[in-house]
Short mmCIF file of C-alpha atoms in Angstrom, two decimals:
data_model
loop_
_atom_site.label_atom_id
_atom_site.label_comp_id
_atom_site.label_asym_id
_atom_site.label_seq_id
_atom_site.Cartn_x
_atom_site.Cartn_y
_atom_site.Cartn_z
CA UNK A 224 4.08 -8.45 24.33
CA UNK A 225 7.30 -7.18 22.88
CA UNK A 226 6.77 -4.21 20.65
CA UNK A 227 9.22 -5.25 17.95
CA UNK A 228 7.37 -3.27 15.31
CA UNK A 229 7.81 0.15 16.94
CA UNK A 230 11.48 0.87 16.10
CA UNK A 231 10.86 -0.47 12.59
CA UNK A 232 7.88 1.82 12.10
CA UNK A 233 9.95 4.73 13.46
CA UNK A 234 12.51 4.08 10.71
CA UNK A 235 9.77 4.07 8.08
CA UNK A 236 8.66 7.50 9.24
CA UNK A 237 11.96 8.92 8.03
CA UNK A 238 11.94 10.75 4.73
CA UNK A 239 12.88 8.65 1.72
CA UNK A 240 13.72 11.15 -0.97
CA UNK A 241 12.91 10.13 -4.52
CA UNK A 242 13.74 11.37 -7.96
CA UNK A 243 10.50 12.21 -9.74
CA UNK A 244 12.10 14.15 -12.59
CA UNK A 245 11.42 11.37 -15.11
CA UNK A 246 7.64 11.52 -14.66
CA UNK A 247 5.88 12.60 -17.82
CA UNK A 248 2.19 13.41 -17.41
CA UNK A 249 1.68 12.72 -21.12
CA UNK A 250 2.62 9.06 -20.56
CA UNK A 251 -0.49 8.56 -18.38
CA UNK A 252 0.64 5.64 -16.29
CA UNK A 253 3.35 4.31 -18.56
CA UNK A 254 6.20 5.77 -16.53
CA UNK A 255 8.80 3.97 -14.51
CA UNK A 256 8.79 3.97 -10.75
CA UNK A 257 10.59 6.76 -8.95
CA UNK A 258 14.19 6.11 -7.97
CA UNK A 259 15.21 6.53 -4.34
CA UNK A 260 17.96 9.13 -3.99
CA UNK A 261 19.55 7.07 -1.22
CA UNK A 262 19.73 3.40 -2.24
CA UNK A 263 20.98 2.27 1.18
CA UNK A 264 17.96 3.90 2.82
CA UNK A 265 15.68 2.27 0.24
CA UNK A 266 17.25 -1.13 0.99
CA UNK A 267 16.73 -0.55 4.73
CA UNK A 268 13.11 0.39 4.11
CA UNK A 269 12.59 -2.79 2.09
CA UNK A 270 13.95 -4.88 4.95
CA UNK A 271 11.60 -3.04 7.32
CA UNK A 272 8.61 -3.77 5.08
CA UNK A 273 9.69 -7.42 4.74
CA UNK A 274 9.88 -7.68 8.54
CA UNK A 275 6.47 -6.07 9.06
CA UNK A 276 4.93 -8.31 6.42
CA UNK A 277 6.31 -11.44 8.14
CA UNK A 278 5.24 -10.17 11.57
CA UNK A 279 1.72 -9.33 10.43
CA UNK A 280 0.89 -12.31 8.21
CA UNK A 281 -1.88 -14.17 10.04
CA UNK A 282 -1.43 -12.09 13.22
CA UNK A 283 -4.64 -10.19 13.97
CA UNK A 284 -3.08 -8.24 16.84
CA UNK A 285 -0.28 -6.98 14.60
CA UNK A 286 -2.76 -6.24 11.80
CA UNK A 287 -4.85 -4.10 14.14
CA UNK A 288 -1.81 -2.25 15.46
CA UNK A 289 -0.36 -1.48 12.02
CA UNK A 290 -3.67 -0.67 10.29
CA UNK A 291 -3.62 3.05 11.25
CA UNK A 292 -0.23 3.33 9.53
CA UNK A 293 -1.43 2.26 6.08
CA UNK A 294 -1.62 5.87 4.88
CA UNK A 295 1.94 6.51 6.10
CA UNK A 296 3.22 3.37 4.38
CA UNK A 297 1.40 4.21 1.16
CA UNK A 298 3.53 7.36 0.85
CA UNK A 299 6.39 5.03 -0.11
CA UNK A 300 4.52 3.43 -3.01
CA UNK A 301 5.99 3.97 -6.44
CA UNK A 302 9.64 3.79 -5.40
CA UNK A 303 11.56 1.42 -7.63
CA UNK A 304 12.35 -1.91 -5.94
CA UNK A 305 10.44 -0.99 -2.78
CA UNK A 306 7.51 -3.35 -2.26
CA UNK A 307 5.11 -1.54 0.03
CA UNK A 308 1.86 -2.78 -1.50
CA UNK A 309 2.32 -6.37 -0.33
CA UNK A 310 2.88 -5.22 3.25
CA UNK A 311 -0.25 -3.08 3.17
CA UNK A 312 -2.20 -6.01 1.73
CA UNK A 313 -1.07 -8.36 4.52
CA UNK A 314 -2.14 -5.82 7.13
CA UNK A 315 -5.79 -6.17 6.08
CA UNK A 316 -5.84 -9.65 4.48
CA UNK A 317 -8.72 -11.82 5.71
CA UNK A 318 -9.62 -9.37 8.47
CA UNK A 319 -13.24 -8.28 7.95
CA UNK A 320 -13.14 -5.65 10.71
CA UNK A 321 -10.17 -3.89 9.13
CA UNK A 322 -11.51 -4.28 5.60
CA UNK A 323 -14.70 -2.58 6.74
CA UNK A 324 -12.56 0.30 8.04
CA UNK A 325 -10.57 0.90 4.86
CA UNK A 326 -11.06 4.49 3.81
CA UNK A 327 -11.84 5.75 0.36
CA UNK A 328 -8.62 7.77 0.47
CA UNK A 329 -6.61 4.54 0.87
CA UNK A 330 -8.29 3.03 -2.18
CA UNK A 331 -7.68 6.26 -4.09
CA UNK A 332 -3.95 6.11 -3.29
CA UNK A 333 -3.80 2.87 -5.24
CA UNK A 334 -5.79 4.19 -8.18
CA UNK A 335 -3.47 7.20 -8.17
CA UNK A 336 -0.52 4.79 -8.26
CA UNK A 337 -1.99 3.16 -11.35
CA UNK A 338 -2.41 6.57 -12.97
CA UNK A 339 1.19 7.57 -12.27
CA UNK A 340 3.13 4.31 -12.62
CA UNK A 341 0.87 2.14 -14.75
CA UNK A 342 -1.11 -1.05 -14.38
CA UNK A 343 1.17 -3.25 -12.35
CA UNK A 344 0.17 -6.60 -10.90
CA UNK A 345 0.97 -5.45 -7.37
CA UNK A 346 -1.54 -2.59 -7.56
CA UNK A 347 -4.28 -4.88 -8.86
CA UNK A 348 -3.50 -7.60 -6.30
CA UNK A 349 -3.95 -4.97 -3.62
CA UNK A 350 -7.57 -4.43 -4.66
CA UNK A 351 -8.28 -8.16 -4.34
CA UNK A 352 -7.44 -8.07 -0.63
CA UNK A 353 -10.07 -5.39 -0.08
CA UNK A 354 -12.88 -6.87 -2.16
CA UNK A 355 -12.64 -10.44 -0.87
CA UNK A 356 -12.32 -11.56 2.74
CA UNK A 357 -11.54 -15.21 3.43
CA UNK A 358 -12.70 -16.10 -0.07
CA UNK A 359 -16.04 -14.34 0.29
CA UNK A 360 -17.02 -11.17 -1.55
CA UNK A 361 -16.97 -7.99 0.52
CA UNK A 362 -19.70 -5.89 -1.08
CA UNK A 363 -18.99 -2.54 0.57
CA UNK A 364 -15.45 -2.48 -0.73
CA UNK A 365 -16.38 -3.98 -4.09
CA UNK A 366 -18.80 -1.13 -4.64
CA UNK A 367 -16.26 1.47 -3.52
CA UNK A 368 -13.42 0.12 -5.69
CA UNK A 369 -15.70 -0.18 -8.72
CA UNK A 370 -17.04 3.36 -8.27
CA UNK A 371 -13.53 4.82 -7.94
CA UNK A 372 -12.23 2.89 -10.95
CA UNK A 373 -15.20 3.95 -13.06
CA UNK A 374 -14.70 7.60 -12.09
CA UNK A 375 -11.23 7.44 -13.64
CA UNK A 376 -11.96 4.96 -16.42
CA UNK A 377 -10.60 7.28 -19.12
CA UNK A 378 -7.25 7.51 -17.35
CA UNK A 379 -6.97 3.97 -16.06
#
C-alpha cells in the first residue's frame, strides 16, 4: 500500500531540457538523439525510469496506476541515453485491459520517434508489446499500428 511511485513520478514531471539544434529535417530519421542539457538530471531520470520499470514488471496494480502517465513519459523519448520506451512497454506488457486502452496518439508518438530519430530497435520492440498480449495476437492494436505505419510509409 505504500505509494513509492509517487515521488518518483513527481520528479519525472520536471522539465528535462534538451538540445535539439542538431536535428536536420532533411535526414528524415537518421539523426542522433537529443542531448539533455543537464546530464545529472538525465541520469536521475534514468534511475527513476529504471525504478518504475522494476516496480511495474509483472505488477498489474502498478501497471494500472502508471498507465495514465504514458503520454507524460513519452515526452522524454529521444533523449540520448534515456531509456523511456522500455518503461512504457513494461507498463502495458501482457495486460489486455491496458492494451485495449492504448490510444492512437500514443502509437503515433512512437512513429513520430522513428521519423525524427530513426529506426531503432527500442521503438520497434515497443510496437510488439501492443500487438501481442501473452503471446497471442491483439487484432485491434495490430490494425491500428499497421494503419499508422502505412500512412507514413514514405517517411518510415
